[in-house]
CSV table of C-alpha atoms in Angstrom, one decimal:
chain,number,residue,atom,x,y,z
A,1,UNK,CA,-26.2,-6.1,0.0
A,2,UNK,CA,-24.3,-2.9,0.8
A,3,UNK,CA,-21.3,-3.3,-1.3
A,4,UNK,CA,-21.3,-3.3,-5.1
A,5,UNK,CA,-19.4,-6.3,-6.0
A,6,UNK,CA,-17.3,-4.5,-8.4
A,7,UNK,CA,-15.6,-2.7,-5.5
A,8,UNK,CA,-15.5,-6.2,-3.6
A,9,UNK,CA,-13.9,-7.3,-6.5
A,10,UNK,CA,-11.2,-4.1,-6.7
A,11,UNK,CA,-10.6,-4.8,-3.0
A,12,UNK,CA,-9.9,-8.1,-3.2
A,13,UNK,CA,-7.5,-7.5,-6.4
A,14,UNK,CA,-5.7,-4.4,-4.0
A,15,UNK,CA,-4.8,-7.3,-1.5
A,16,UNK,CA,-2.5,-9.1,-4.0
A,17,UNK,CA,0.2,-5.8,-3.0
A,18,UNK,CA,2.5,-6.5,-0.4
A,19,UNK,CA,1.7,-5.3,3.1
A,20,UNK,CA,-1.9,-4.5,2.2
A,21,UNK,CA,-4.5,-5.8,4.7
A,22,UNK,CA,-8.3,-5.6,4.0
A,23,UNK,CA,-8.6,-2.2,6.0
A,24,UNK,CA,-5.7,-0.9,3.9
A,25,UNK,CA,-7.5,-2.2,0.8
A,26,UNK,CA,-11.1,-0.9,1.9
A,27,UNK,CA,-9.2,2.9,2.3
A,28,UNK,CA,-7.0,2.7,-1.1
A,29,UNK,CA,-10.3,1.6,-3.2
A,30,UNK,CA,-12.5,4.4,-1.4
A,31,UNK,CA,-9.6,7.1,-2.0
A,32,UNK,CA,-9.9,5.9,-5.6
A,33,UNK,CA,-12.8,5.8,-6.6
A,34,UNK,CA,-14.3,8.6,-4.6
A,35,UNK,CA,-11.1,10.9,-5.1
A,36,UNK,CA,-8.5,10.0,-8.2
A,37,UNK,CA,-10.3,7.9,-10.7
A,38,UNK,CA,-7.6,8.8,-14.0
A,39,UNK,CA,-5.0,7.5,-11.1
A,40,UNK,CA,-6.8,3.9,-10.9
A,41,UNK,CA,-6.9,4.2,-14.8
A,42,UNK,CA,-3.4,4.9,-15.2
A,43,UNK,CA,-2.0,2.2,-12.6
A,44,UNK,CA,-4.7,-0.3,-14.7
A,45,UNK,CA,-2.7,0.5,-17.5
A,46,UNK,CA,0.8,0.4,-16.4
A,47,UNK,CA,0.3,-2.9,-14.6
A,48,UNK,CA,-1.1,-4.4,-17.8
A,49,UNK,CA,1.8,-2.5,-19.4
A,50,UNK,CA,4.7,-4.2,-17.2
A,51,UNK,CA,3.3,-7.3,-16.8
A,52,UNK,CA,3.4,-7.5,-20.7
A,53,UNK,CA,6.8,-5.4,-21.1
A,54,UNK,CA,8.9,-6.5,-18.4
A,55,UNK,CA,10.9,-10.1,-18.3
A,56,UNK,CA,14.3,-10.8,-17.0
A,57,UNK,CA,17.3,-10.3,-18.3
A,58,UNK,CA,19.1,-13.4,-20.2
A,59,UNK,CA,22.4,-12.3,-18.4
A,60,UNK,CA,22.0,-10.2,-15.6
A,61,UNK,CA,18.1,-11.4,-14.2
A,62,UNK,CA,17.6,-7.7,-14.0
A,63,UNK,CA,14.0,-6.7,-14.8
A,64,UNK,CA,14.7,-5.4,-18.7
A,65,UNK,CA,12.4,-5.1,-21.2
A,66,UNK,CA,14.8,-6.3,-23.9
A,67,UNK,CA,16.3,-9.9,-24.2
A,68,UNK,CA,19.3,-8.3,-23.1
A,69,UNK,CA,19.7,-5.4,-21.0
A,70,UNK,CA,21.3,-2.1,-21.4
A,71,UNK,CA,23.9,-2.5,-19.1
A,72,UNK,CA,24.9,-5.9,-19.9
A,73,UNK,CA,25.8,-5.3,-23.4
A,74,UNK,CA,27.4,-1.8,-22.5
A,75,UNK,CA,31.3,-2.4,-23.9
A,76,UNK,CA,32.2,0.2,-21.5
A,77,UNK,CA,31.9,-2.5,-18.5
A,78,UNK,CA,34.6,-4.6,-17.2
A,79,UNK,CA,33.2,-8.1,-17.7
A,80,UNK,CA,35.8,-9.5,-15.3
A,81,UNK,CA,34.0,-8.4,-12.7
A,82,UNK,CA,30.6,-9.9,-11.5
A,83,UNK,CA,28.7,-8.2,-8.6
A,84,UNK,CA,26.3,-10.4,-7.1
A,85,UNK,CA,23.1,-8.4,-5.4
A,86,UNK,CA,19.6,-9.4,-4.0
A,87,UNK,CA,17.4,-6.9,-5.3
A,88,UNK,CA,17.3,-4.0,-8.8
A,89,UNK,CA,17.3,-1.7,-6.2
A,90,UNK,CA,20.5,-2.7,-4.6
A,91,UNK,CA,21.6,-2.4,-8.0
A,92,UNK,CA,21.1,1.0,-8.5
A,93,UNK,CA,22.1,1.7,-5.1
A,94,UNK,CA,25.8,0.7,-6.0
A,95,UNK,CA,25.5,2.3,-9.3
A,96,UNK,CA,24.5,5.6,-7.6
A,97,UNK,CA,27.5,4.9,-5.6
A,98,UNK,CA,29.8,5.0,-8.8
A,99,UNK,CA,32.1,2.7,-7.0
A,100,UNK,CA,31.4,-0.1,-9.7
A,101,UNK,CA,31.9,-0.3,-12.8
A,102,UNK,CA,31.9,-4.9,-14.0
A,103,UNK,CA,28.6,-7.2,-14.5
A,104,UNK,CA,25.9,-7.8,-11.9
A,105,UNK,CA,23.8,-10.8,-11.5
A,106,UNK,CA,20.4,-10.0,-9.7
A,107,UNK,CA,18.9,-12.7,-7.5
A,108,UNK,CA,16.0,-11.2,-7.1
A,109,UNK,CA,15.5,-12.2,-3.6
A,110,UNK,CA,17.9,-14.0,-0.9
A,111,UNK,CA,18.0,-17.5,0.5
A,112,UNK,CA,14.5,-17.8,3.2
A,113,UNK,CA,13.0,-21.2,4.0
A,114,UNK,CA,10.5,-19.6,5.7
A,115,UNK,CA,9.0,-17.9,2.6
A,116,UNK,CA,9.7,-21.2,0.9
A,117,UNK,CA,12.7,-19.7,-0.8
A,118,UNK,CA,15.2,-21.9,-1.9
A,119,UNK,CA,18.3,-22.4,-4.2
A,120,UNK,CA,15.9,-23.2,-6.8
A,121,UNK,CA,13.7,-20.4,-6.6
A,122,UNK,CA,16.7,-17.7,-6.7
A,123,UNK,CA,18.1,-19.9,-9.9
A,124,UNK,CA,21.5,-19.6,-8.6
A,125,UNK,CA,22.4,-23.0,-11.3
A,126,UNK,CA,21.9,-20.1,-13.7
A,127,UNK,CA,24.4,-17.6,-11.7
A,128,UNK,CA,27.1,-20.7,-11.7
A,129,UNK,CA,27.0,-21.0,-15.7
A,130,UNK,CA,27.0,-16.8,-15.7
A,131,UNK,CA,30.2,-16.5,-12.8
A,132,UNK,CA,31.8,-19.8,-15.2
A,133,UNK,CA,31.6,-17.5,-18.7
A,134,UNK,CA,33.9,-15.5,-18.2
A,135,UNK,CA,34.2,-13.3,-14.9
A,136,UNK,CA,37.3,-13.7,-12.6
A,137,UNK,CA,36.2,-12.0,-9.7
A,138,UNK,CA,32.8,-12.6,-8.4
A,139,UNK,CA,31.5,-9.9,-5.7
A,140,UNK,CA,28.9,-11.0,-3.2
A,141,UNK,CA,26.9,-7.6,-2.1
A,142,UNK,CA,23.9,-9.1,-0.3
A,143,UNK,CA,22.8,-7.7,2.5
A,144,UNK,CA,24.5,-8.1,6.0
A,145,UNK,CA,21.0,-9.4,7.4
A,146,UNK,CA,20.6,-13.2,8.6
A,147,UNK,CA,19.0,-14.5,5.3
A,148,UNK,CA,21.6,-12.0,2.9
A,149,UNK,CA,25.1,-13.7,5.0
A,150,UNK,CA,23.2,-17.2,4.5
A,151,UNK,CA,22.7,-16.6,0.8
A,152,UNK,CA,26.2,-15.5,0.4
A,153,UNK,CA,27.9,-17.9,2.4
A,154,UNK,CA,25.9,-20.8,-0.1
A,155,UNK,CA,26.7,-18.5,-2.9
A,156,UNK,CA,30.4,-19.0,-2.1
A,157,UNK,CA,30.2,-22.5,-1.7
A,158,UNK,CA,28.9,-23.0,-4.6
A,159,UNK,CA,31.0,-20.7,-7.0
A,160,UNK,CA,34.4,-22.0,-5.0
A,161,UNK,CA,33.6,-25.6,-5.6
A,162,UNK,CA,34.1,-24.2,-9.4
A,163,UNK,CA,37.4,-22.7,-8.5
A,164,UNK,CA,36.1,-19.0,-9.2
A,165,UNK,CA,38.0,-16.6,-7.1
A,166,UNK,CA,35.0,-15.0,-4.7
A,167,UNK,CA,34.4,-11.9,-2.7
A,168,UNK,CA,32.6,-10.1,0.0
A,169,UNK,CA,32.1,-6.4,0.1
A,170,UNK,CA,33.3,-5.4,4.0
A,171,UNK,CA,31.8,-4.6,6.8
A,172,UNK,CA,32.9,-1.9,9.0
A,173,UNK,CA,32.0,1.8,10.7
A,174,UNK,CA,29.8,3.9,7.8
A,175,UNK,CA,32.1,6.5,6.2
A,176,UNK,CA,31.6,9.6,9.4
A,177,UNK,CA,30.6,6.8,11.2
A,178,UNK,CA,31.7,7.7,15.3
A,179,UNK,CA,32.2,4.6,17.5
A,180,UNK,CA,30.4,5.5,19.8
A,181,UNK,CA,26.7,5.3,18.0
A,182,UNK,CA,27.9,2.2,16.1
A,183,UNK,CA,26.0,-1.2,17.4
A,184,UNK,CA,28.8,-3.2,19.3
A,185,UNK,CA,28.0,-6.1,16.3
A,186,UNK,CA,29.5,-3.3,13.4
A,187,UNK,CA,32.3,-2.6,15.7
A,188,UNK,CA,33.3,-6.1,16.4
A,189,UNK,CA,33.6,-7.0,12.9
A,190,UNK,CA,35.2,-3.6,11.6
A,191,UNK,CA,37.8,-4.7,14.7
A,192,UNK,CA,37.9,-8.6,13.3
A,193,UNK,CA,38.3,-7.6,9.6
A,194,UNK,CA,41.0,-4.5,10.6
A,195,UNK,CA,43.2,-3.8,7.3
A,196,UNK,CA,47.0,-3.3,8.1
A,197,UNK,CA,48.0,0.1,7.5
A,198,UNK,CA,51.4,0.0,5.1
A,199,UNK,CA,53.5,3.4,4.6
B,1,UNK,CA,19.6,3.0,-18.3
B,2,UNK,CA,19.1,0.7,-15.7
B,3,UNK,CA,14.9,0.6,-14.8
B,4,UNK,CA,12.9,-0.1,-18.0
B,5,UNK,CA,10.7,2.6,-18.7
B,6,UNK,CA,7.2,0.2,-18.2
B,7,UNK,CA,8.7,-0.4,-14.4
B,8,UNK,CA,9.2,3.2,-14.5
B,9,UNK,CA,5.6,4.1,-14.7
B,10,UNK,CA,4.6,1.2,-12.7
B,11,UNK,CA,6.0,2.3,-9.5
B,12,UNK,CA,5.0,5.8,-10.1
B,13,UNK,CA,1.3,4.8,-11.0
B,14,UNK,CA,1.3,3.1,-7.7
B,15,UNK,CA,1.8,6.4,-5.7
B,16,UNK,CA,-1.9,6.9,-6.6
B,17,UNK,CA,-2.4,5.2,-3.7
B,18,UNK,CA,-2.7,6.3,-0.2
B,19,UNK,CA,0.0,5.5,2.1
B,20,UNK,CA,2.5,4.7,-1.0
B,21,UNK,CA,5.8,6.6,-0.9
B,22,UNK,CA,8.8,5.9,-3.5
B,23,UNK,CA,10.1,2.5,-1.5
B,24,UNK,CA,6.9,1.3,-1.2
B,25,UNK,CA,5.8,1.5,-4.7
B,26,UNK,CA,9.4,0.2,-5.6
B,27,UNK,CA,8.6,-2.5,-3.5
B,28,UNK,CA,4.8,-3.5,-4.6
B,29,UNK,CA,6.1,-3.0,-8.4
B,30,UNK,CA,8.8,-5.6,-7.9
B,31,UNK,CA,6.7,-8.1,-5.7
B,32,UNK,CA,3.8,-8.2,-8.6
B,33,UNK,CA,6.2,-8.6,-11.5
B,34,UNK,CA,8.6,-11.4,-9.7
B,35,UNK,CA,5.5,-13.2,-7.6
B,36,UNK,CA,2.2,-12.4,-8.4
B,37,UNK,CA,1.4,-11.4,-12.3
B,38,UNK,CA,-1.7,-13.3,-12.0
B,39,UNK,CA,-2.2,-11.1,-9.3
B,40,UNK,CA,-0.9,-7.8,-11.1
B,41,UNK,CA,-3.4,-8.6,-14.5
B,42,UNK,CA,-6.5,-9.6,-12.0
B,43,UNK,CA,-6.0,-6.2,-10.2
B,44,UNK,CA,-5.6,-3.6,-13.6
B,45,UNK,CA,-8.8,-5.5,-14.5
B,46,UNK,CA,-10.6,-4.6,-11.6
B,47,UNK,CA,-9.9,-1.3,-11.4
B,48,UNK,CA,-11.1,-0.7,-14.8
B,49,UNK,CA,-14.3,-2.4,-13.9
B,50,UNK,CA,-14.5,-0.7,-10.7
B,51,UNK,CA,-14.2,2.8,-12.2
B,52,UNK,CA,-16.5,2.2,-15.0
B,53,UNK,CA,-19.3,1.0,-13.2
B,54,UNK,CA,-19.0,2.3,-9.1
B,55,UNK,CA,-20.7,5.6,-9.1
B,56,UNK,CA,-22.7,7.2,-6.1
B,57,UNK,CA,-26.2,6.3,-5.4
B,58,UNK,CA,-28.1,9.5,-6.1
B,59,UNK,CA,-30.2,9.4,-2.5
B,60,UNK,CA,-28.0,8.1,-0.2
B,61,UNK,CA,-24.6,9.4,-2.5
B,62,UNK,CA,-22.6,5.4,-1.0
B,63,UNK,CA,-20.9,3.9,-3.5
B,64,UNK,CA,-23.6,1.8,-5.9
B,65,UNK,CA,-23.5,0.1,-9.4
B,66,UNK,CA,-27.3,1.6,-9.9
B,67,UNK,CA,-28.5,4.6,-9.8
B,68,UNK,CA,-30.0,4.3,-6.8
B,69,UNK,CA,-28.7,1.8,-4.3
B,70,UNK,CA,-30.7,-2.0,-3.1
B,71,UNK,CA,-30.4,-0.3,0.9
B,72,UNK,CA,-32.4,2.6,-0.3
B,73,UNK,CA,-34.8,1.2,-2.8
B,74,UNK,CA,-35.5,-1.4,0.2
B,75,UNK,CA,-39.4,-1.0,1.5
B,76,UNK,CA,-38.7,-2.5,4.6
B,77,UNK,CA,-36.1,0.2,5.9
B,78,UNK,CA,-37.5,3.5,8.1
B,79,UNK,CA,-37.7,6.2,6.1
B,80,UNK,CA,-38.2,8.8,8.5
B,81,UNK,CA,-34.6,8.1,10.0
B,82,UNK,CA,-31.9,9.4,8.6
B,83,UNK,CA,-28.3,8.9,9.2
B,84,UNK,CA,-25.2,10.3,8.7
B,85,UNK,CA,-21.8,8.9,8.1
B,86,UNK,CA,-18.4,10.1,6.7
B,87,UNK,CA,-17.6,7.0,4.9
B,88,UNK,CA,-19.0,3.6,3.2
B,89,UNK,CA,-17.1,1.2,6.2
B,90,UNK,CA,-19.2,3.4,9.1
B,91,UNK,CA,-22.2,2.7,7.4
B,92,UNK,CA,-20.9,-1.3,6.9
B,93,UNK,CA,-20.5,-1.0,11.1
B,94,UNK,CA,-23.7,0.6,11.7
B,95,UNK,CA,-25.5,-2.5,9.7
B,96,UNK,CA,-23.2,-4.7,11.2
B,97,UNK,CA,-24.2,-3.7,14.6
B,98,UNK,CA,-28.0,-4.5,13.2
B,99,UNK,CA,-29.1,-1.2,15.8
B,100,UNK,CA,-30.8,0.7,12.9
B,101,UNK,CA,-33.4,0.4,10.3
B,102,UNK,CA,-33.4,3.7,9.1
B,103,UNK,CA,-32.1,5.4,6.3
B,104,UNK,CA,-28.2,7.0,5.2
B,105,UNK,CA,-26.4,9.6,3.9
B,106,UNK,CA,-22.7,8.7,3.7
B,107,UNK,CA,-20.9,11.8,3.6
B,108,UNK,CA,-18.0,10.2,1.7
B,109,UNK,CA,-15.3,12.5,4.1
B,110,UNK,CA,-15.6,14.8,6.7
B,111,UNK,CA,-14.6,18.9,6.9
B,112,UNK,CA,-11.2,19.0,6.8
B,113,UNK,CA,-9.9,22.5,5.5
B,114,UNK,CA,-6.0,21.4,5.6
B,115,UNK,CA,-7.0,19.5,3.0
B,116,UNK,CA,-8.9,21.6,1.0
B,117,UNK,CA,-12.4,19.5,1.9
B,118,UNK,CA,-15.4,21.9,2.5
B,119,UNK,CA,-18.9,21.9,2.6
B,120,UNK,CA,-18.9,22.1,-1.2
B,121,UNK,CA,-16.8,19.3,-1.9
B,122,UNK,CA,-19.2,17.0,0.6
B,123,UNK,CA,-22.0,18.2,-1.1
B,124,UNK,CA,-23.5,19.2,2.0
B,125,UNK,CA,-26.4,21.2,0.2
B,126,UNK,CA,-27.3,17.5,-1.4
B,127,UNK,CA,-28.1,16.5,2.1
B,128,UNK,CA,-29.9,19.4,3.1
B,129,UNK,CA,-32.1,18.7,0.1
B,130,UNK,CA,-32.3,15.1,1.2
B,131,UNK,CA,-33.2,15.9,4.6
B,132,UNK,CA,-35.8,17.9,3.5
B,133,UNK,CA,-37.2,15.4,1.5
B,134,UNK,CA,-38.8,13.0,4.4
B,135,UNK,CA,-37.1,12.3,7.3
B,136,UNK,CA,-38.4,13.2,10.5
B,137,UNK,CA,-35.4,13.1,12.3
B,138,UNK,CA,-31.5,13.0,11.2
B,139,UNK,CA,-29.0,11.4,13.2
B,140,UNK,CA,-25.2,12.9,13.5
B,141,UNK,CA,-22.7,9.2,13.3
B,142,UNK,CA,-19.8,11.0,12.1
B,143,UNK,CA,-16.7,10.2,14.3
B,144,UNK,CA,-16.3,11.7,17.4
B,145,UNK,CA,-12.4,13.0,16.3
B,146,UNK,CA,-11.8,16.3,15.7
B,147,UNK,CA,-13.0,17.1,12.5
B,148,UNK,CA,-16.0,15.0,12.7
B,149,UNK,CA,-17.2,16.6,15.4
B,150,UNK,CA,-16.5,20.0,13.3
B,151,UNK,CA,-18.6,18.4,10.7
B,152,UNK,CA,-21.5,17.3,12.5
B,153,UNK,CA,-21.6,20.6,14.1
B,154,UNK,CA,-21.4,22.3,10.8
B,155,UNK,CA,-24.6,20.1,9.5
B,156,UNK,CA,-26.2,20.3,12.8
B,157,UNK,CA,-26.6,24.0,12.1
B,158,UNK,CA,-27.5,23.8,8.5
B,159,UNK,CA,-30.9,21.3,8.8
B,160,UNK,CA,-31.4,23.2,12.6
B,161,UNK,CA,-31.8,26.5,10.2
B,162,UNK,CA,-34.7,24.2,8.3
B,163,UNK,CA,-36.5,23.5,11.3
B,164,UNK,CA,-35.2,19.6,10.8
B,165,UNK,CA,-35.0,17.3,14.1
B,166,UNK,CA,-31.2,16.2,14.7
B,167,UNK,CA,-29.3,13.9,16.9
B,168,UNK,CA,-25.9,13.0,17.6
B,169,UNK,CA,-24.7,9.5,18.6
B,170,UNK,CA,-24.3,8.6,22.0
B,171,UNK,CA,-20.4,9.4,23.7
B,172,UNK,CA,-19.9,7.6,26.9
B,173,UNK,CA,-17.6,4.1,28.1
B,174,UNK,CA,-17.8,1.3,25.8
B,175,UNK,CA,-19.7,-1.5,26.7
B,176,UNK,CA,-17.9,-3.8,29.0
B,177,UNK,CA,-15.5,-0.7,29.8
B,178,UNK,CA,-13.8,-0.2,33.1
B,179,UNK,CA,-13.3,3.4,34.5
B,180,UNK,CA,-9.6,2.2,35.0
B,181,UNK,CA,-8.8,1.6,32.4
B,182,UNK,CA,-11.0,4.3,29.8
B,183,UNK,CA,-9.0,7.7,28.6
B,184,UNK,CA,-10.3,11.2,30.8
B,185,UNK,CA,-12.0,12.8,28.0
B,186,UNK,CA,-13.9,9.5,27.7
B,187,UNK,CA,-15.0,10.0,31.2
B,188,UNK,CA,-15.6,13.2,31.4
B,189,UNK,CA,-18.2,13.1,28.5
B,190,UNK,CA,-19.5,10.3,29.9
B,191,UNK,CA,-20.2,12.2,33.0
B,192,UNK,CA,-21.4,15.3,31.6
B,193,UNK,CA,-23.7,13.0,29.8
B,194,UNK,CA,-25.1,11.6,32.3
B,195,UNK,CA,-28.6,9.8,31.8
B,196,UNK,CA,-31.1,9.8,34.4
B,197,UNK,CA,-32.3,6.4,35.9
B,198,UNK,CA,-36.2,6.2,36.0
B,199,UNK,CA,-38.3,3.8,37.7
């Protein structure tokens, strides 16, 4: 009786956003309607904009709004190399490193059984056919969490059984990192995978 | 190059909302175009809906589809209560705890200079008028933080000046609460409080 169903409704529909409970739902519908009203307008109209716009990439997976995305079919990429990340934003993480500069192939999530994630839902059939085109180097730059090694180490399995030569970025002691305020985990491996020092 | 411009405007049409910083939004953004478009569409619809038709009941000033709301054009609620609230969810607890049959006035906020909220932006002079209007006595239910004490102070003194009857809510221990375990402050307004026992 108190609540207008139209902002039952709006609360519901805020619920669909990732780590938003009904209290945080209740407070973001209140703060928009009683204080930023052309805000709610303009996120109406770029969802309905994206959700329209934005598809995957045919090569990369990358969100893109073209068939192919920009960076794919830049000619000033080395298409020898293929880089292998979870997420867009990793992406742009390692292009804001400017340490890169082949293919990527975006998975667009990483290897969890819990969530009911499986080979089949990261397409990874579709990475095989990408890493067999024409790449000779495939990177794997997951994240060094439980599920990221696990979708790396079947990523490899995979790509290997198809005699492609695969790698994984390192782990080791951030750049200024000090040993002692590294985690003895990061300082075991950066011990295990030590590089000999030649000259 | 690398974000299409529709993502773009996604994740920054998302900071609307309360609570969103950059990751965040980044993260919503990319959960509602890989997981949920349904989800994404359902939402942009509602919020349209929700802005074109959610305005604010012109006696009570809660959020309401008509002009004036069902709660107040309801004959079987005492109109010579009135009570006070900052927002919709205390009034939704004040009818779920089925302790009142008066009428409201939801505030919609509280006095909070650091963020530029005054009397003028509650409207407080619309209450006054409202006040006036009936109701034989007004009860304070604003919070009992900081700044909605400052606020129920503020209104205390404004209807006081029109010779209007007011009351604040109780402070004291919860019910079922155990000295032990309650906060000082709790306890010492509980003892300063202190109700005599008759009979």
């Amino acid at each position: 009786m108190n609540t207008p169903s139209s902002l039952e409704e709006l609360i519901d529909a805020l619920r669909c956003l990732p780590g938003v409970g009904p209290k945080s739902a209740q407070r973001m519908a209140y703060h928009l309607l009683q204080r930023d009203k052309p805000g709610a307008l303009r996120l109406a109209q770029s969802l309905d904009r994206a959700v329209e716009s934005i598809h995957h990439c045919a090569k990369c997976n990358n969100f893109s709004e073209e068939e192919v995305c920009a960076l794919c079919r830049s000619p000033r990429r080395d298409a020898s190399l293929l880089c292998v990340v979870e997420m867009p934003a990793d992406l742009l993480m390692m292009e804001q490193a400017q340490c890169y500069r082949g293919m990527y192939f975006v998975l667009m999530g990483r290897l969890s059984p819990l969530d009911g994630i499986g080979a089949r839902e990261l397409h990874l059939e579709r990475l095989v056919r990408r890493a067999q085109e024409q790449p000779c180097e495939v990177i794997l730059a997951t994240n060094f969490t439980v599920e990221g090694e696990a979708t790396a180490h079947y990523i490899a399995t995979l790509l290997c059984a198809q005699d492609i030569k695969v790698s994984r970025i390192a782990r080791g002691l951030p750049v200024g990192g000090e040993l002692e305020h590294v985690d003895s985990g990061t300082l075991a491996q950066a011990v295990l995978e030590r590089r000999e020092v030649t000259e």
